[in-house]
């Protein structure tokens, strides 16, 4: 979600999909149909909206690691700078939330650093973890092998947390050790949603597509179609089996099918390149990135929160205000003297 190279500007699929991904993130956070059509809301969330952040991560990995000599340190500094800026801007929200929980020592501090006070800012530490893991992995193995290894880790993590959440793992013997390990990782916010299980895996997806080209378009379409059908079937089966049945819980959503669906979608997004950007392409790239950060403040300003449905009307208002404000800030950043606004995205 940071600024890519000039070469990245001629991949229209990546830039034009970013506003769509931002809309999907807003869907997750506002749950517009949760009160009036909860089943529809659940399946849109599980079958589409939950793909937004994995695709953001995969795009970041693609833009960075497709280069022969990726500027890893520079990118890490940029993402860290972005995280610190938004962490400061959201302090009026973060501090009251943290004080209401009470200070819990070093573990609480680590969790705060890795999640931005349990806000949507967890994405940026996840990018940092993913870049570090993938960069180290590419030094010792191929992109394909690294992706397989990290995908297996992600799948095992998702299944393990689902089993723990439903009580399928006991608290004694060898399983007790696993439960305590998983609980500790969750306490440090390294669970599948925002740690090595998700971040590194999908950054590796981007590295694999960037370095090898991924699947051909026909193959990618077939894989994506199969993956989407499997994702919806997986959601239905999980609810019936009561295994990770709460699809609103990030750990319990359908990340297993996403492991093949996200690579296929990324292959399709980068399949076409152009000699020059399309009209509005650069604006879409920047606005789609900025909306991710801006919308949370808009949501709170309208009296909504992440724990409850904002309803259809407020959800539409969040979308309109967030995109309008983001587009205004992007345009303003082009004015001489206001270039510092580019640091926001």
CSV table of C-alpha atoms in Angstrom, one decimal:
chain,number,residue,atom,x,y,z
A,1,UNK,CA,0.0,0.0,0.0
A,2,UNK,CA,3.0,2.2,-0.2
A,3,UNK,CA,4.1,4.0,-3.3
A,4,UNK,CA,5.5,1.6,-5.9
A,5,UNK,CA,8.0,2.2,-8.6
A,6,UNK,CA,7.3,3.9,-11.9
A,7,UNK,CA,7.2,0.5,-13.5
A,8,UNK,CA,4.3,-0.6,-11.3
A,9,UNK,CA,2.2,2.3,-12.7
A,10,UNK,CA,1.8,0.3,-16.0
A,11,UNK,CA,0.1,-2.6,-14.3
A,12,UNK,CA,-3.5,-1.3,-14.4
A,13,UNK,CA,-5.1,-4.3,-12.6
A,14,UNK,CA,-3.1,-3.7,-9.4
A,15,UNK,CA,-4.0,0.0,-9.2
A,16,UNK,CA,-7.6,-0.2,-10.3
A,17,UNK,CA,-8.4,-3.0,-7.8
A,18,UNK,CA,-7.2,-1.0,-4.8
A,19,UNK,CA,-10.4,1.1,-4.4
A,20,UNK,CA,-12.4,-2.2,-4.6
A,21,UNK,CA,-10.3,-3.7,-1.9
A,22,UNK,CA,-10.9,-0.6,0.2
A,23,UNK,CA,-14.6,-1.0,-0.2
A,24,UNK,CA,-14.3,-4.7,0.9
A,25,UNK,CA,-12.4,-3.6,4.1
A,26,UNK,CA,-15.2,-1.0,4.8
A,27,UNK,CA,-17.7,-3.8,4.4
A,28,UNK,CA,-16.0,-5.9,7.1
A,29,UNK,CA,-15.8,-3.0,9.5
A,30,UNK,CA,-19.3,-1.7,9.0
A,31,UNK,CA,-21.2,-5.0,8.4
A,32,UNK,CA,-24.0,-3.1,6.6
A,33,UNK,CA,-26.4,-6.0,6.3
A,34,UNK,CA,-25.7,-7.8,9.6
A,35,UNK,CA,-29.0,-6.7,11.1
A,36,UNK,CA,-31.4,-7.0,8.2
A,37,UNK,CA,-29.8,-9.9,6.3
A,38,UNK,CA,-27.2,-11.5,8.5
A,39,UNK,CA,-26.7,-14.6,6.3
A,40,UNK,CA,-26.0,-12.5,3.2
A,41,UNK,CA,-23.6,-10.3,5.2
A,42,UNK,CA,-21.8,-13.3,6.6
A,43,UNK,CA,-21.2,-14.9,3.2
A,44,UNK,CA,-20.2,-11.7,1.5
A,45,UNK,CA,-17.7,-11.2,4.3
A,46,UNK,CA,-16.4,-14.8,4.1
A,47,UNK,CA,-16.5,-15.2,0.3
A,48,UNK,CA,-15.2,-11.8,-0.8
A,49,UNK,CA,-14.4,-9.2,1.8
A,50,UNK,CA,-11.9,-11.3,3.7
A,51,UNK,CA,-9.8,-11.5,0.5
A,52,UNK,CA,-9.0,-7.8,0.7
A,53,UNK,CA,-6.1,-7.8,3.1
A,54,UNK,CA,-4.5,-10.9,1.7
A,55,UNK,CA,-4.6,-9.3,-1.7
A,56,UNK,CA,-3.1,-6.0,-0.3
A,57,UNK,CA,-0.3,-8.1,1.2
A,58,UNK,CA,0.3,-10.0,-2.1
A,59,UNK,CA,0.4,-6.8,-4.1
A,60,UNK,CA,3.0,-5.4,-1.7
A,61,UNK,CA,5.1,-8.5,-2.1
A,62,UNK,CA,4.7,-8.4,-5.9
A,63,UNK,CA,5.7,-4.7,-6.2
A,64,UNK,CA,8.8,-5.2,-4.0
A,65,UNK,CA,10.1,-8.7,-4.9
A,66,UNK,CA,9.6,-8.7,-8.6
A,67,UNK,CA,12.7,-6.5,-8.8
A,68,UNK,CA,16.1,-8.3,-9.3
A,69,UNK,CA,17.5,-6.4,-6.3
A,70,UNK,CA,14.6,-5.4,-4.2
A,71,UNK,CA,15.2,-2.4,-1.9
A,72,UNK,CA,14.1,-4.2,1.2
A,73,UNK,CA,15.6,-1.9,3.8
A,74,UNK,CA,14.1,1.2,2.1
A,75,UNK,CA,10.7,-0.4,1.9
A,76,UNK,CA,10.8,-1.4,5.6
A,77,UNK,CA,11.7,2.1,6.5
A,78,UNK,CA,8.8,3.5,4.4
A,79,UNK,CA,6.2,1.1,5.9
A,80,UNK,CA,7.5,1.8,9.4
A,81,UNK,CA,7.2,5.5,8.8
A,82,UNK,CA,3.7,5.1,7.5
A,83,UNK,CA,2.8,3.0,10.6
A,84,UNK,CA,4.2,5.6,13.0
A,85,UNK,CA,2.4,8.4,11.3
A,86,UNK,CA,-1.0,6.7,11.5
A,87,UNK,CA,-0.3,5.4,15.0
A,88,UNK,CA,0.2,9.0,16.1
A,89,UNK,CA,-2.9,10.2,14.2
A,90,UNK,CA,-5.0,7.5,15.9
A,91,UNK,CA,-3.7,8.0,19.4
A,92,UNK,CA,-6.9,9.8,20.5
A,93,UNK,CA,-8.7,6.5,19.8
A,94,UNK,CA,-5.9,4.1,20.8
A,95,UNK,CA,-5.1,5.5,24.3
A,96,UNK,CA,-8.6,5.3,25.7
A,97,UNK,CA,-9.1,1.8,24.4
A,98,UNK,CA,-5.8,0.7,26.0
A,99,UNK,CA,-6.5,2.4,29.3
A,100,UNK,CA,-9.9,0.7,29.5
A,101,UNK,CA,-8.2,-2.7,29.2
A,102,UNK,CA,-5.7,-1.8,31.9
A,103,UNK,CA,-1.9,-2.1,31.5
A,104,UNK,CA,-0.8,-5.7,31.4
A,105,UNK,CA,3.0,-5.5,31.4
A,106,UNK,CA,5.4,-6.2,28.5
A,107,UNK,CA,3.1,-8.6,26.6
A,108,UNK,CA,0.5,-5.8,26.4
A,109,UNK,CA,3.1,-3.4,25.1
A,110,UNK,CA,4.2,-5.9,22.4
A,111,UNK,CA,0.6,-6.4,21.4
A,112,UNK,CA,0.0,-2.6,21.2
A,113,UNK,CA,3.1,-2.2,19.0
A,114,UNK,CA,2.0,-5.0,16.7
A,115,UNK,CA,-1.7,-4.0,16.4
A,116,UNK,CA,-1.9,-0.3,16.7
A,117,UNK,CA,-4.1,-0.7,19.7
A,118,UNK,CA,-6.3,-3.4,18.1
A,119,UNK,CA,-7.2,-1.0,15.2
A,120,UNK,CA,-7.0,-1.8,11.5
A,121,UNK,CA,-3.3,-0.6,11.6
A,122,UNK,CA,-2.2,-4.2,12.3
A,123,UNK,CA,-1.9,-4.5,8.5
A,124,UNK,CA,1.4,-2.5,8.5
A,125,UNK,CA,3.3,-4.6,11.1
A,126,UNK,CA,2.1,-7.6,9.2
A,127,UNK,CA,3.7,-6.2,6.0
A,128,UNK,CA,6.9,-5.7,7.9
A,129,UNK,CA,7.0,-9.2,9.3
A,130,UNK,CA,6.1,-10.6,5.9
A,131,UNK,CA,8.8,-8.7,4.1
A,132,UNK,CA,11.5,-9.7,6.6
A,133,UNK,CA,10.4,-13.4,6.5
A,134,UNK,CA,10.2,-13.6,2.7
A,135,UNK,CA,13.4,-11.7,2.2
A,136,UNK,CA,15.3,-14.1,4.4
A,137,UNK,CA,13.5,-17.1,2.8
A,138,UNK,CA,14.4,-16.1,-0.7
A,139,UNK,CA,18.1,-16.2,0.2
A,140,UNK,CA,18.0,-19.9,0.9
A,141,UNK,CA,15.2,-21.3,-1.4
A,142,UNK,CA,13.1,-20.6,-4.5
A,143,UNK,CA,10.0,-18.5,-4.5
A,144,UNK,CA,7.8,-21.5,-5.2
A,145,UNK,CA,9.2,-23.6,-2.3
A,146,UNK,CA,9.0,-20.7,0.0
A,147,UNK,CA,5.4,-20.1,-0.9
A,148,UNK,CA,4.5,-23.8,-0.3
A,149,UNK,CA,6.2,-23.8,3.1
A,150,UNK,CA,4.5,-20.6,4.3
A,151,UNK,CA,1.2,-21.6,2.9
A,152,UNK,CA,1.4,-24.9,4.9
A,153,UNK,CA,2.3,-22.8,8.0
A,154,UNK,CA,-0.8,-20.6,7.3
A,155,UNK,CA,-3.1,-23.6,6.8
A,156,UNK,CA,-1.9,-25.3,10.0
A,157,UNK,CA,-2.2,-22.1,12.0
A,158,UNK,CA,-5.8,-21.5,10.7
A,159,UNK,CA,-6.8,-25.1,11.5
A,160,UNK,CA,-5.1,-25.0,14.9
A,161,UNK,CA,-6.8,-21.8,16.0
A,162,UNK,CA,-10.2,-23.0,14.7
A,163,UNK,CA,-9.7,-26.2,16.7
A,164,UNK,CA,-8.7,-24.3,19.8
A,165,UNK,CA,-11.7,-21.9,19.5
A,166,UNK,CA,-14.1,-24.8,19.3
A,167,UNK,CA,-12.5,-26.7,22.2
A,168,UNK,CA,-11.3,-29.5,20.0
A,169,UNK,CA,-7.9,-29.2,21.6
A,170,UNK,CA,-7.7,-30.3,25.3
A,171,UNK,CA,-5.7,-28.4,27.9
A,172,UNK,CA,-3.7,-31.4,29.0
A,173,UNK,CA,-0.7,-33.4,27.8
A,174,UNK,CA,0.8,-32.6,24.4
A,175,UNK,CA,-2.3,-30.8,23.3
A,176,UNK,CA,-2.0,-28.5,26.3
A,177,UNK,CA,1.4,-27.4,25.2
A,178,UNK,CA,0.0,-26.6,21.8
A,179,UNK,CA,-2.9,-24.7,23.3
A,180,UNK,CA,-0.6,-22.6,25.5
A,181,UNK,CA,1.7,-21.9,22.5
A,182,UNK,CA,-1.3,-20.8,20.3
A,183,UNK,CA,-2.7,-18.7,23.2
A,184,UNK,CA,0.7,-17.0,23.6
A,185,UNK,CA,1.0,-16.2,19.9
A,186,UNK,CA,-2.5,-14.8,20.0
A,187,UNK,CA,-1.7,-12.7,23.0
A,188,UNK,CA,1.3,-11.3,21.0
A,189,UNK,CA,-1.0,-10.7,18.0
A,190,UNK,CA,0.9,-13.2,15.8
A,191,UNK,CA,-2.2,-15.3,15.2
A,192,UNK,CA,-3.3,-16.0,11.6
A,193,UNK,CA,-5.0,-12.7,11.1
A,194,UNK,CA,-2.0,-10.4,11.5
A,195,UNK,CA,1.3,-12.3,12.1
A,196,UNK,CA,3.6,-14.7,10.3
A,197,UNK,CA,0.7,-17.0,9.4
A,198,UNK,CA,-1.0,-14.4,7.1
A,199,UNK,CA,1.5,-11.7,6.4
A,200,UNK,CA,4.5,-13.8,5.3
A,201,UNK,CA,2.3,-16.2,3.3
A,202,UNK,CA,0.7,-13.6,1.1
A,203,UNK,CA,3.8,-11.4,0.7
A,204,UNK,CA,5.4,-14.7,-0.5
A,205,UNK,CA,2.5,-15.0,-3.0
A,206,UNK,CA,3.5,-11.6,-4.5
A,207,UNK,CA,7.1,-12.6,-4.6
A,208,UNK,CA,6.3,-15.9,-6.4
A,209,UNK,CA,4.1,-14.1,-9.0
A,210,UNK,CA,6.7,-11.4,-9.4
A,211,UNK,CA,9.7,-13.7,-9.8
A,212,UNK,CA,8.1,-16.5,-11.9
A,213,UNK,CA,5.1,-14.9,-13.6
A,214,UNK,CA,2.7,-17.3,-11.8
A,215,UNK,CA,0.0,-19.2,-13.6
A,216,UNK,CA,-1.1,-18.4,-17.1
A,217,UNK,CA,-4.4,-16.5,-17.4
A,218,UNK,CA,-6.5,-19.5,-18.4
A,219,UNK,CA,-5.0,-21.6,-15.5
A,220,UNK,CA,-5.5,-18.7,-13.1
A,221,UNK,CA,-9.2,-18.3,-14.1
A,222,UNK,CA,-9.7,-22.1,-13.5
A,223,UNK,CA,-8.0,-22.0,-10.2
A,224,UNK,CA,-9.8,-18.8,-9.1
A,225,UNK,CA,-13.2,-20.3,-10.0
A,226,UNK,CA,-12.5,-23.5,-8.2
A,227,UNK,CA,-11.1,-21.6,-5.2
A,228,UNK,CA,-14.2,-19.4,-4.9
A,229,UNK,CA,-16.5,-22.4,-5.1
A,230,UNK,CA,-14.4,-24.2,-2.4
A,231,UNK,CA,-14.4,-21.1,-0.2
A,232,UNK,CA,-18.2,-20.8,-0.1
A,233,UNK,CA,-18.5,-24.6,0.4
A,234,UNK,CA,-15.9,-24.4,3.2
A,235,UNK,CA,-17.9,-21.6,4.9
A,236,UNK,CA,-21.1,-23.7,4.8
A,237,UNK,CA,-19.3,-26.8,6.0
A,238,UNK,CA,-17.6,-25.0,8.9
A,239,UNK,CA,-20.9,-23.6,10.1
A,240,UNK,CA,-22.5,-27.0,10.0
A,241,UNK,CA,-19.6,-28.6,11.8
A,242,UNK,CA,-19.4,-25.8,14.2
A,243,UNK,CA,-15.6,-25.6,13.4
A,244,UNK,CA,-14.7,-22.0,13.4
A,245,UNK,CA,-18.3,-21.3,12.8
A,246,UNK,CA,-18.1,-17.6,13.6
A,247,UNK,CA,-17.1,-16.3,10.1
A,248,UNK,CA,-16.8,-12.8,11.5
A,249,UNK,CA,-13.8,-13.9,13.5
A,250,UNK,CA,-10.7,-13.4,11.3
A,251,UNK,CA,-9.0,-16.6,12.5
A,252,UNK,CA,-12.1,-18.6,11.6
A,253,UNK,CA,-12.7,-17.3,8.1
A,254,UNK,CA,-12.0,-19.3,4.9
A,255,UNK,CA,-8.3,-18.7,4.6
A,256,UNK,CA,-7.7,-22.3,3.4
A,257,UNK,CA,-9.3,-21.7,0.0
A,258,UNK,CA,-7.8,-18.2,-0.1
A,259,UNK,CA,-4.3,-19.8,-0.2
A,260,UNK,CA,-5.0,-20.8,-3.8
A,261,UNK,CA,-7.5,-18.1,-4.7
A,262,UNK,CA,-5.3,-15.1,-3.9
A,263,UNK,CA,-2.4,-16.3,-6.1
A,264,UNK,CA,-4.8,-16.9,-8.9
A,265,UNK,CA,-6.4,-13.4,-8.6
A,266,UNK,CA,-3.0,-11.7,-8.4
A,267,UNK,CA,-1.9,-13.6,-11.6
A,268,UNK,CA,-5.0,-12.2,-13.3
A,269,UNK,CA,-4.4,-8.6,-12.0
A,270,UNK,CA,-0.8,-8.5,-13.4
A,271,UNK,CA,-1.5,-10.4,-16.6
A,272,UNK,CA,-1.9,-7.2,-18.6
A,273,UNK,CA,0.6,-4.4,-18.8
A,274,UNK,CA,0.4,-1.1,-20.6
A,275,UNK,CA,3.1,1.3,-21.9
A,276,UNK,CA,1.5,4.2,-19.9
A,277,UNK,CA,-1.1,4.5,-17.1
A,278,UNK,CA,-4.8,4.6,-17.9
A,279,UNK,CA,-6.7,7.8,-17.1
A,280,UNK,CA,-7.3,7.9,-13.4
A,281,UNK,CA,-5.1,4.9,-12.7
A,282,UNK,CA,-2.6,6.7,-10.4
A,283,UNK,CA,-5.5,8.4,-8.6
A,284,UNK,CA,-7.1,5.1,-8.0
A,285,UNK,CA,-3.9,3.7,-6.6
A,286,UNK,CA,-3.3,6.4,-4.1
A,287,UNK,CA,-7.0,6.8,-3.1
A,288,UNK,CA,-7.4,3.1,-2.7
A,289,UNK,CA,-4.5,3.1,-0.3
A,290,UNK,CA,-5.5,6.1,1.7
A,291,UNK,CA,-9.1,5.0,2.2
A,292,UNK,CA,-7.8,2.0,4.1
A,293,UNK,CA,-6.4,4.3,6.8
A,294,UNK,CA,-9.0,7.2,6.7
A,295,UNK,CA,-12.2,5.1,6.9
A,296,UNK,CA,-11.7,4.0,10.4
A,297,UNK,CA,-11.7,7.6,11.7
A,298,UNK,CA,-14.7,8.4,9.6
A,299,UNK,CA,-16.5,5.3,11.0
A,300,UNK,CA,-15.9,6.4,14.6
A,301,UNK,CA,-16.8,10.0,13.8
A,302,UNK,CA,-20.2,8.8,12.6
A,303,UNK,CA,-20.8,7.0,15.9
A,304,UNK,CA,-20.2,3.4,14.7
A,305,UNK,CA,-17.6,0.8,15.9
A,306,UNK,CA,-16.1,-2.5,14.8
A,307,UNK,CA,-18.2,-4.6,17.2
A,308,UNK,CA,-21.6,-3.7,15.8
A,309,UNK,CA,-23.3,-3.2,12.4
A,310,UNK,CA,-23.3,0.3,11.2
A,311,UNK,CA,-26.4,-0.4,9.1
A,312,UNK,CA,-26.7,0.3,5.4
A,313,UNK,CA,-27.2,4.1,5.6
A,314,UNK,CA,-24.2,4.8,7.8
A,315,UNK,CA,-22.1,2.3,5.9
A,316,UNK,CA,-22.8,4.2,2.6
A,317,UNK,CA,-21.9,7.5,4.4
A,318,UNK,CA,-18.6,6.0,5.6
A,319,UNK,CA,-17.8,5.0,2.0
A,320,UNK,CA,-18.8,8.4,0.5
A,321,UNK,CA,-17.0,10.5,3.1
A,322,UNK,CA,-13.9,8.2,3.2
A,323,UNK,CA,-13.4,8.2,-0.6
A,324,UNK,CA,-14.2,11.9,-0.9
A,325,UNK,CA,-11.8,12.9,1.9
A,326,UNK,CA,-9.1,10.6,0.5
A,327,UNK,CA,-9.4,11.9,-3.0
A,328,UNK,CA,-9.2,15.5,-1.7
A,329,UNK,CA,-6.0,14.7,0.3
A,330,UNK,CA,-4.4,13.0,-2.7
A,331,UNK,CA,-5.2,16.0,-5.0
A,332,UNK,CA,-3.9,18.4,-2.3
A,333,UNK,CA,-0.7,16.5,-2.0
A,334,UNK,CA,0.1,17.5,-5.6
A,335,UNK,CA,0.1,21.2,-4.6
A,336,UNK,CA,3.4,22.8,-4.0
A,337,UNK,CA,3.9,23.1,-0.3
A,338,UNK,CA,1.6,20.2,0.6
A,339,UNK,CA,3.7,17.4,-0.7
A,340,UNK,CA,4.1,16.1,2.9
A,341,UNK,CA,0.6,14.7,2.6
A,342,UNK,CA,2.0,12.0,0.3
A,343,UNK,CA,3.5,10.5,3.5
A,344,UNK,CA,-0.1,9.5,4.4
A,345,UNK,CA,-0.3,6.9,1.7
